[in-house]
mmCIF file of C-alpha atoms and ligand atoms in Angstrom:
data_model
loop_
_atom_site.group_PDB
_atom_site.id
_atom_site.type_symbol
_atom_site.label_atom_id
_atom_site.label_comp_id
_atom_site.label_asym_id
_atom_site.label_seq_id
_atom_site.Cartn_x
_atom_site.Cartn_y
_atom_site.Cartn_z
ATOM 1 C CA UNK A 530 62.586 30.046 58.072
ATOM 2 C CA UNK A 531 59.551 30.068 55.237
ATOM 3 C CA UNK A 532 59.485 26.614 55.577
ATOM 4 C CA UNK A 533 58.572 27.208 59.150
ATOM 5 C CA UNK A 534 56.235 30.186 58.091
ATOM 6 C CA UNK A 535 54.451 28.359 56.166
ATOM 7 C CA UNK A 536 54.028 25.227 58.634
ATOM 8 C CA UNK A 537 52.759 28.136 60.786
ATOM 9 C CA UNK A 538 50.414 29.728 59.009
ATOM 10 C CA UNK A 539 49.368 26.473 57.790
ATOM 11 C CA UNK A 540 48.913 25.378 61.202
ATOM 12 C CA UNK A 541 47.080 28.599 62.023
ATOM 13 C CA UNK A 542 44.328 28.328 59.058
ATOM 14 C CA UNK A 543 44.059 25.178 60.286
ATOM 15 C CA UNK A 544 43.105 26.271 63.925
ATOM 16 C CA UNK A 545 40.809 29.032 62.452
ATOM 17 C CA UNK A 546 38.980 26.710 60.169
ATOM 18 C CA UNK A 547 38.658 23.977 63.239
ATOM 19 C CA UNK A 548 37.080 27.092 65.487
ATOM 20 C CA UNK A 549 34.504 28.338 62.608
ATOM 21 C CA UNK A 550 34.012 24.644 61.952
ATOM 22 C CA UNK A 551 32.303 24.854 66.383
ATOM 23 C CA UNK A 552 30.575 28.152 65.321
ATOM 24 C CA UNK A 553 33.148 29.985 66.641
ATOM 25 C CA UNK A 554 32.813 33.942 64.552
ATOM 26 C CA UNK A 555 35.322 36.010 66.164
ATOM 27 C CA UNK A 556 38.764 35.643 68.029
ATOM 28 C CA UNK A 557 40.606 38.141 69.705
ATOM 29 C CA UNK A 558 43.989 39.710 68.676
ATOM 30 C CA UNK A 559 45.887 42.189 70.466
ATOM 31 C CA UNK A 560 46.539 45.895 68.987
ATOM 32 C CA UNK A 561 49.915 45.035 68.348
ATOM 33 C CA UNK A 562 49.153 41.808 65.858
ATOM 34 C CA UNK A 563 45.978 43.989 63.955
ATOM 35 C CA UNK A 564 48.820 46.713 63.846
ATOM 36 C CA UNK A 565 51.189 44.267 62.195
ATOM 37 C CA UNK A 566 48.916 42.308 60.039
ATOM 38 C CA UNK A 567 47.063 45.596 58.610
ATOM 39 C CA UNK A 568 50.738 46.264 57.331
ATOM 40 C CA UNK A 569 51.860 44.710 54.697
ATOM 41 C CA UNK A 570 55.366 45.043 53.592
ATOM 42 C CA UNK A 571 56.997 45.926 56.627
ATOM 43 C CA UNK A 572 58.161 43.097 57.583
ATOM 44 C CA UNK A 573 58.529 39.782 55.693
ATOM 45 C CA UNK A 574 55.882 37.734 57.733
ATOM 46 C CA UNK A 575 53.531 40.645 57.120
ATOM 47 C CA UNK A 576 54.032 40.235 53.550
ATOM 48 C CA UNK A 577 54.152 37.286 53.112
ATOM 49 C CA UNK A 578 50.776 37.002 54.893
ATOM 50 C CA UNK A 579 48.881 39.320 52.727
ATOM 51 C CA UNK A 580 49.034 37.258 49.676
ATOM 52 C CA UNK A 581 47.996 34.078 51.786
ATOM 53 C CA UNK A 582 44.254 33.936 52.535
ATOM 54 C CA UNK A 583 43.620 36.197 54.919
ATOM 55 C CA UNK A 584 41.110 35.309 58.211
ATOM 56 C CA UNK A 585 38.269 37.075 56.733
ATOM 57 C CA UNK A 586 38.521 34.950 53.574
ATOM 58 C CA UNK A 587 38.557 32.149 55.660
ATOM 59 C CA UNK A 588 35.323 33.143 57.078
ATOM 60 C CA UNK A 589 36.285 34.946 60.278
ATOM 61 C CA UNK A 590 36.156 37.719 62.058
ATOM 62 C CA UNK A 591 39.203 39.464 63.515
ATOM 63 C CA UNK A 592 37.821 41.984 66.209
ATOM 64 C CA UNK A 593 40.138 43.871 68.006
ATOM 65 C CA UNK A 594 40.726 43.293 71.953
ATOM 66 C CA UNK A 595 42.294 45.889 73.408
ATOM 67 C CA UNK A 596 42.408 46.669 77.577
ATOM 68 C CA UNK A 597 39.407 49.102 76.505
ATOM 69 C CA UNK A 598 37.470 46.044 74.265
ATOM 70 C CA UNK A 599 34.492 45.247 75.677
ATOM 71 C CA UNK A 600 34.912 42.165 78.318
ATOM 72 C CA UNK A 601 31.730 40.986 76.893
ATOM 73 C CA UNK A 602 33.324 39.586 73.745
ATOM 74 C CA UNK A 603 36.058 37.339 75.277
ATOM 75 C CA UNK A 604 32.836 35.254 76.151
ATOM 76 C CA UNK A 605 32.133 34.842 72.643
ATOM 77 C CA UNK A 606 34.916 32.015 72.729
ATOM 78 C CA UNK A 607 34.484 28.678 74.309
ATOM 79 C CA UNK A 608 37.827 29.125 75.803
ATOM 80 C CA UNK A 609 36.402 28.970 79.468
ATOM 81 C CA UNK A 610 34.570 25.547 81.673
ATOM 82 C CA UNK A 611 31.841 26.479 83.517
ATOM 83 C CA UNK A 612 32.914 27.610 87.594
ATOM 84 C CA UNK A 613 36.191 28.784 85.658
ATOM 85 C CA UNK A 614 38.116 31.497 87.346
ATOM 86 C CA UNK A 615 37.943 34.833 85.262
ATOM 87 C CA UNK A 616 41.620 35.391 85.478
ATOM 88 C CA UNK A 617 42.177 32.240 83.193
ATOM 89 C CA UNK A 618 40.812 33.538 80.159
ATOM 90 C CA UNK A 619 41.375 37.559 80.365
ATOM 91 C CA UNK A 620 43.348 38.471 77.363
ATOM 92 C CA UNK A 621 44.235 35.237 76.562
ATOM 93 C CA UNK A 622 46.968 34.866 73.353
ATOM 94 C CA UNK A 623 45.149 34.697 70.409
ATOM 95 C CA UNK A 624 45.634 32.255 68.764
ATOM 96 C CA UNK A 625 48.079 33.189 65.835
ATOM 97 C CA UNK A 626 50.224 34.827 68.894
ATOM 98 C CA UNK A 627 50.434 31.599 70.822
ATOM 99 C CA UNK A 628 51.088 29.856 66.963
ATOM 100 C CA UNK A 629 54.021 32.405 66.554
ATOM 101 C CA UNK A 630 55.365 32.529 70.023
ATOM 102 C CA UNK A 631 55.407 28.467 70.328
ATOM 103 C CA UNK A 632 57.306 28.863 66.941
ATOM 104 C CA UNK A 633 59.519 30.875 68.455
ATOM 105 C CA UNK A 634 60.296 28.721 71.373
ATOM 106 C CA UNK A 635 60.649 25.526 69.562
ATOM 107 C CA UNK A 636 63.660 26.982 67.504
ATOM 108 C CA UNK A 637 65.400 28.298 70.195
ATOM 109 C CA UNK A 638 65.029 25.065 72.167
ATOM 110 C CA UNK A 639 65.943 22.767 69.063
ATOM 111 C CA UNK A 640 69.094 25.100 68.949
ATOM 112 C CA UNK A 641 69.946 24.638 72.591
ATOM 113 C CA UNK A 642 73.571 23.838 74.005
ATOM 114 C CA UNK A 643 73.003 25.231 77.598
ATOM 115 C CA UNK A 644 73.614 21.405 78.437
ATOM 116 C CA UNK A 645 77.156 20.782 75.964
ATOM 117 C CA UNK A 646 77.236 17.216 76.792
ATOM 118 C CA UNK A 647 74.194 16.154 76.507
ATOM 119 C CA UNK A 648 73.919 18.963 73.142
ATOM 120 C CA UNK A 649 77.121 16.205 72.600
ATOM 121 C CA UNK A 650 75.170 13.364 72.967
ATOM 122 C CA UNK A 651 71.745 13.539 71.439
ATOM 123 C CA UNK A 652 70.536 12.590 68.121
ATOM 124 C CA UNK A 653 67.486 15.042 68.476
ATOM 125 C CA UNK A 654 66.415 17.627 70.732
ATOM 126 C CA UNK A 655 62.725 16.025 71.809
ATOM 127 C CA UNK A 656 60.755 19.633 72.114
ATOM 128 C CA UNK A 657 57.248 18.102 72.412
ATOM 129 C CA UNK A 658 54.001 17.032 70.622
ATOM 130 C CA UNK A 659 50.423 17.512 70.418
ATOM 131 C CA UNK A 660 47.491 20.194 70.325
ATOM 132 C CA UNK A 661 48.760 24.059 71.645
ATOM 133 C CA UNK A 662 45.038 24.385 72.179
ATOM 134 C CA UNK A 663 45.065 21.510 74.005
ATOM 135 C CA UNK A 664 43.322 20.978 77.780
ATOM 136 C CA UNK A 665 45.426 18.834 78.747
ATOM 137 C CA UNK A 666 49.158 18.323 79.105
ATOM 138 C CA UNK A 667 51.104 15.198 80.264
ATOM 139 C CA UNK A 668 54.593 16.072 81.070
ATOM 140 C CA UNK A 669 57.220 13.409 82.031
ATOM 141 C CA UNK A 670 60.715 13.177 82.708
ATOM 142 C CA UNK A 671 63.355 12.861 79.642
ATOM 143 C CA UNK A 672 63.378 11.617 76.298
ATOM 144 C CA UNK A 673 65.103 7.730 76.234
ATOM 145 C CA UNK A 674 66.718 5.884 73.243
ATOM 146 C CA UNK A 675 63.346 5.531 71.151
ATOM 147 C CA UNK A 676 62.383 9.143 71.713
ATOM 148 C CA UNK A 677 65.983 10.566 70.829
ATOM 149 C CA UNK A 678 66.111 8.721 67.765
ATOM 150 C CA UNK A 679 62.242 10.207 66.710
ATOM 151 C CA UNK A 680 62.755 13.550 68.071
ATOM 152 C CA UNK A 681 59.547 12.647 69.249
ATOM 153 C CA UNK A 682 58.347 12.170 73.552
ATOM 154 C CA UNK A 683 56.779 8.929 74.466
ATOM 155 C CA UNK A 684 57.191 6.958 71.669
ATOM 156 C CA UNK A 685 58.930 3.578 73.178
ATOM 157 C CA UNK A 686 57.270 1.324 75.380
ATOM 158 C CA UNK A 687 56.212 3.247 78.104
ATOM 159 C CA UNK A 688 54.614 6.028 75.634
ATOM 160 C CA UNK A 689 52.611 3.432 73.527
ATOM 161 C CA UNK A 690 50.881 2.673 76.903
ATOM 162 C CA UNK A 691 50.898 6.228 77.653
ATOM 163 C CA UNK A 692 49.350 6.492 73.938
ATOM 164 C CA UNK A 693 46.453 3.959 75.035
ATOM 165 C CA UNK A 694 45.497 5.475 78.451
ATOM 166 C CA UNK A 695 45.646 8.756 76.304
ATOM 167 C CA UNK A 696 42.940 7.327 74.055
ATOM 168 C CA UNK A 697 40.730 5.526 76.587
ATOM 169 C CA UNK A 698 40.481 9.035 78.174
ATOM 170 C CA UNK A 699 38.953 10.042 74.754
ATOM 171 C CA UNK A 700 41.776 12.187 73.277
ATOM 172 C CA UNK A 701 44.604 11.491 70.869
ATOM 173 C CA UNK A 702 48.329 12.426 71.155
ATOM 174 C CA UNK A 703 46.989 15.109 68.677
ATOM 175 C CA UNK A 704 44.661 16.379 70.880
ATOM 176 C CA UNK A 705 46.796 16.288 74.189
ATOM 177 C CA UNK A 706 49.940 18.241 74.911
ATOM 178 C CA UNK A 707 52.719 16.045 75.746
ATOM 179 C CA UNK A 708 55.944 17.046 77.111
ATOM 180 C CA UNK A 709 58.637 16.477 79.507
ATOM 181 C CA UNK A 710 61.082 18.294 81.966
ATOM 182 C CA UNK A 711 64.202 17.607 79.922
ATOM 183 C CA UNK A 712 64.077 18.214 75.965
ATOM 184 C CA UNK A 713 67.154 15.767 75.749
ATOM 185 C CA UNK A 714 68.159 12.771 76.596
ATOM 186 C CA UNK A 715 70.315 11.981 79.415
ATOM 187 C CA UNK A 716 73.389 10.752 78.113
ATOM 188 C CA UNK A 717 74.808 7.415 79.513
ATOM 189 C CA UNK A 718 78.917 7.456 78.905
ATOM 190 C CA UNK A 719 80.209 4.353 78.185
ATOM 191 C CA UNK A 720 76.918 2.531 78.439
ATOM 192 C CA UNK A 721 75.140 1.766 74.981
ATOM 193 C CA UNK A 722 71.661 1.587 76.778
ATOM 194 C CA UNK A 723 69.519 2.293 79.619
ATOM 195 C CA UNK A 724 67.817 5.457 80.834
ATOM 196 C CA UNK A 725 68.953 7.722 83.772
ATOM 197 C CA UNK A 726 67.875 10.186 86.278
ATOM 198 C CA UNK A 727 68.515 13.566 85.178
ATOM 199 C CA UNK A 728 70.397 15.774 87.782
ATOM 200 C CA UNK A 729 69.519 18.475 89.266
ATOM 201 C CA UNK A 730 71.494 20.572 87.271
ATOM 202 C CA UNK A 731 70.503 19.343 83.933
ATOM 203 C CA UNK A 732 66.591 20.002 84.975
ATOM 204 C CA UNK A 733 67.172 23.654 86.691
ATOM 205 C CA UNK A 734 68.550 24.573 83.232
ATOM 206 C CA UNK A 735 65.898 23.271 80.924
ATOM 207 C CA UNK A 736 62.725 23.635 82.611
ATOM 208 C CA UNK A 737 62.387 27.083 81.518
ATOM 209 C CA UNK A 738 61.454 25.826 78.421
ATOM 210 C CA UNK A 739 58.800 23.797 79.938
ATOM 211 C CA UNK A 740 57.489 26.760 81.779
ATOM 212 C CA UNK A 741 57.349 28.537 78.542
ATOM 213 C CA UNK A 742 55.542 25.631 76.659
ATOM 214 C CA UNK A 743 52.708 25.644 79.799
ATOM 215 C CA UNK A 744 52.420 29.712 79.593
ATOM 216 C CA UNK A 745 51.605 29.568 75.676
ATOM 217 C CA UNK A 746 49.685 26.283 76.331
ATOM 218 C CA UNK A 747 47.435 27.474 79.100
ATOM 219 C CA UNK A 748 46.110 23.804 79.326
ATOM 220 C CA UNK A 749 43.486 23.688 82.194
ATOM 221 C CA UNK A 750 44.880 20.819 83.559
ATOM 222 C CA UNK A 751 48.538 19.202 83.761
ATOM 223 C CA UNK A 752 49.425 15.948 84.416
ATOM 224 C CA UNK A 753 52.648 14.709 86.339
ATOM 225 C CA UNK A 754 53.784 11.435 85.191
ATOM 226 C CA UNK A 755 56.109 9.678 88.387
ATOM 227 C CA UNK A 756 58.229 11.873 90.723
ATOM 228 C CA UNK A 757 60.901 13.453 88.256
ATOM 229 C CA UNK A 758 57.743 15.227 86.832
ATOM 230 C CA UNK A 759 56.449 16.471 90.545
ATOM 231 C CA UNK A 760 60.269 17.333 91.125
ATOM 232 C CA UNK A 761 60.511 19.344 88.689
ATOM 233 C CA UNK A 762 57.049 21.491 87.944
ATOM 234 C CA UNK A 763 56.500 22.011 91.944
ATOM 235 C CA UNK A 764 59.778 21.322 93.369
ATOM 236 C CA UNK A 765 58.297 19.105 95.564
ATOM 237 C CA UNK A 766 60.342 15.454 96.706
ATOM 238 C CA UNK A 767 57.622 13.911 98.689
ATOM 239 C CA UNK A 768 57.657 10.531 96.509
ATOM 240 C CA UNK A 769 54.967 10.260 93.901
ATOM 241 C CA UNK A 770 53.448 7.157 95.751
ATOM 242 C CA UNK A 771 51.850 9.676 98.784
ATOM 243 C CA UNK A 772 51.164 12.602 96.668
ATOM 244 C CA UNK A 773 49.370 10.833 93.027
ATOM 245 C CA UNK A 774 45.814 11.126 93.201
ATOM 246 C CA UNK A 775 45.900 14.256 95.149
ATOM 247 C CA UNK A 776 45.231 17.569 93.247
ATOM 248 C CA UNK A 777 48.134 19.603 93.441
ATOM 249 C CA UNK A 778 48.519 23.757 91.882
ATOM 250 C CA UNK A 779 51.110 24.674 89.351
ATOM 251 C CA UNK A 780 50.729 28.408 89.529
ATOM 252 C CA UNK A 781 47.215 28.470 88.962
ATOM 253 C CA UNK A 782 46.628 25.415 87.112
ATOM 254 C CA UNK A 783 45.102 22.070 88.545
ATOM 255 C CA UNK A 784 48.154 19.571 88.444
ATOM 256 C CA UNK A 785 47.540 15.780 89.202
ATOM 257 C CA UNK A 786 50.219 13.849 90.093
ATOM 258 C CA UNK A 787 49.873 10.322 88.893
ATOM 259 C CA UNK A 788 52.750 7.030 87.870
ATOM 260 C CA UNK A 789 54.634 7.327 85.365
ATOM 261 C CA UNK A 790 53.857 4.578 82.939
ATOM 262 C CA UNK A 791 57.220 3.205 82.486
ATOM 263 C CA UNK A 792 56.442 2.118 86.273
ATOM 264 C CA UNK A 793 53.069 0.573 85.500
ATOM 265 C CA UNK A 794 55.119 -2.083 82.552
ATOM 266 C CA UNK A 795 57.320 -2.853 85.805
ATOM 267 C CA UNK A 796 54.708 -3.162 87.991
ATOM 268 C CA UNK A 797 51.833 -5.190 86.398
ATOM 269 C CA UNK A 798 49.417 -5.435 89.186
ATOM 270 C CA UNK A 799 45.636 -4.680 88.703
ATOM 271 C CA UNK A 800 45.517 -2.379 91.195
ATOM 272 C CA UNK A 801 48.627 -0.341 90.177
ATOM 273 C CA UNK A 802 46.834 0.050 86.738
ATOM 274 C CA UNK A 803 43.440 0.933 88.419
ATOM 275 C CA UNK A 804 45.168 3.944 90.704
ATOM 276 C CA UNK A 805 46.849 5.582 87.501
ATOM 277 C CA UNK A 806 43.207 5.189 86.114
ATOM 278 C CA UNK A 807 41.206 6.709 88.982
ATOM 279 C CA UNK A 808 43.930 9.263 88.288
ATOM 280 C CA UNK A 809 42.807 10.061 84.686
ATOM 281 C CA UNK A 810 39.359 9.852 85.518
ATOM 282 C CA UNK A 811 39.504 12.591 88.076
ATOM 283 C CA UNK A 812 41.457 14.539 85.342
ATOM 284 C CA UNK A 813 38.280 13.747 82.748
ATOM 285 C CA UNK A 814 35.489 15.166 85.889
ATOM 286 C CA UNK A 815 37.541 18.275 86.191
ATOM 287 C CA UNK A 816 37.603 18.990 82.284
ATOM 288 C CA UNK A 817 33.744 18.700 82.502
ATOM 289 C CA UNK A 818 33.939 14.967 80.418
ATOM 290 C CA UNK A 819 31.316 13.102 80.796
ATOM 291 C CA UNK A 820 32.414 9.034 81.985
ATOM 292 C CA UNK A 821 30.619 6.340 80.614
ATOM 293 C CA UNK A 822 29.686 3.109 83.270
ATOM 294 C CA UNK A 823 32.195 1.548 81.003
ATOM 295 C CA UNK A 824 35.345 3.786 81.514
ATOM 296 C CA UNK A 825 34.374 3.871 85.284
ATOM 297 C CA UNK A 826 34.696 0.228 85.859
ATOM 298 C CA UNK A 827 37.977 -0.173 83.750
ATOM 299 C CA UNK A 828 40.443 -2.655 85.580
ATOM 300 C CA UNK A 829 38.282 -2.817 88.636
ATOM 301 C CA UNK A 830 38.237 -6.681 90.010
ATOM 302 C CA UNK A 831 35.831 -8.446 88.655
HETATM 303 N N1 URA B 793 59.745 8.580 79.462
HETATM 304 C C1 URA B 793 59.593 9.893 79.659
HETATM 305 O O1 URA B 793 59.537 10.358 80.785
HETATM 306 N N2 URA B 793 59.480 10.665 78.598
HETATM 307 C C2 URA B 793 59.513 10.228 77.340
HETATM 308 O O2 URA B 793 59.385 11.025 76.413
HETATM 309 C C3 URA B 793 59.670 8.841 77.147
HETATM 310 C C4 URA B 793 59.791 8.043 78.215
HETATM 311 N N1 URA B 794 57.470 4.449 91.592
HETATM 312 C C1 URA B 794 58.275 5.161 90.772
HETATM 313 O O1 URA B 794 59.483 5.174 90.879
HETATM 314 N N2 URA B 794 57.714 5.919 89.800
HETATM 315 C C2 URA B 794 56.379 5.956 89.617
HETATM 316 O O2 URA B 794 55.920 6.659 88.718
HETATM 317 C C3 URA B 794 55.572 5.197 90.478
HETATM 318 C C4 URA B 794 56.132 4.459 91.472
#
């Protein structure tokens, strides 16, 4: 537990130091946090964070942001593109409450035995990696072998090349979200390899945590990787080869539905390659990233 604390508010100093580092002065916390962190001894994180440096000795700002806060100062973070819709960044988390509740979330998924066989089965319960601040989040379907034994998603073959189309975006995996619809691996009985399908079942019952992961996450856009993904954020079964490309809504984010990569090391052709990277580049216009000529043309015939 203070191990995690302190990974949290380490994590959270962090964050603050990265904002002041773009100029940012002041970020908005909610009654109930000022009302907790103005009180120490209470409660052990309370304490505990009163004789750590506090935000202002870091440099910044807390101003409070209460229903009755002017709506004037929420646009003093860069938290919005421009053509945004309001709704997307009233009262957003701030960001030691999104810190906290992702905390909160990852132990009760790492603890999970809704599934007992595949709870049975795993080596490690794969809860997901990257940026919470992140714009983006790629979510695919299940942790395999590779990622099981990491606790770690897209870390075999198919997530090194998700790791490269990742960085020819722009981004790192530390920068991205990445995630998937199960947070274990479907177990294969009496098999010592291969992947499979998870069922129904198995994707109804953990996809709450996903849900969870995009609410704290807020990214502004999500990104389907091959039809399990599509399946499971928008219940939809119309096969991933009609609907990638095609902007879809998860609640009110932008979704894009693209291949998953483990399909593109199957499938080697150019043109497979160049689809999944028209894909990404629509993703990059709608986060307001500028393309160079260079990134446009990639695996174009030439
Ligand atoms: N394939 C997935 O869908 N997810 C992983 O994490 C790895 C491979
Ligand atoms: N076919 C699949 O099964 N999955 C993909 O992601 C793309 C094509």
């Amino acid at each position: 537990m203070s191990a995690n604390y302190d990974q949290l508010l380490d994590a959270t100093l962090q964050h603050l130091q990265e904002l002041k580092s773009r100029g940012v002065r002041y970020v908005p916390v909610s009654p109930e946090t000022l009302r907790a962190l103005s009180q120490p001894g209470q409660n052990p994180p309370a304490a505990r964070m009163a004789s750590a440096p506090t935000p202002s000795q870091s440099g910044i700002g807390i101003r409070k942001l209460g229903p009755d806060a002017p709506a004037l100062a929420v646009g003093e973070l860069p938290l919005a593109l421009p053509g945004e819709p309001q709704s997307q960044i009233v009262n957003p988390k701030s960001p030691i409450e999104k810190a906290a509740g992702f905390a909160e979330l990852r132990q009760r998924a790492m603890v999970c035995v809704k599934c007992s066989h595949l709870a049975a089965s795993r080596k490690n319960v794969v809860f997901g990696v990257g940026s919470i601040e992140a714009g983006v989040m790629f979510v695919g379907e299940a942790p395999g072998a590779d990622e099981d034994e990491q606790g770690e998603p897209f870390v075999g073959k198919a997530g090194q090349l998700l790791t490269r189309i990742i960085q020819t975006m722009g981004f790192s995996r530390d920068t991205v979200y990445i995630g998937n619809i199960l947070k274990c691996r479907p177990d294969t009985p009496g098999q010592s390899a291969g992947n499979r399908k998870p069922t129904p079942q198995e994707m109804q019952t953990c996809i709450p945590y996903l849900h969870e992961q995009i609410d704290l996450i807020r990214p502004k856009v999500i990104v389907a990787l091959g039809g399990t993904a599509i399946e499971g954020l928008l219940g939809k079964t119309v096969g991933i080869t009609k609907l990638r490309g095609q902007w879809q809504t998860y609640r009110d984010t932008p979704l894009m539905p693209t291949y998953h990569p483990a399909y593109l090391l199957r499938n080697q052709a150019l043109s497979e390659k160049r689809k999944v990277w028209e894909d990404m580049l629509a993703v990059m216009e709608r986060l307001g990233m500028p393309t160079s000529e260079k990134q446009r043309g990639f695996f174009l015939k030439g």
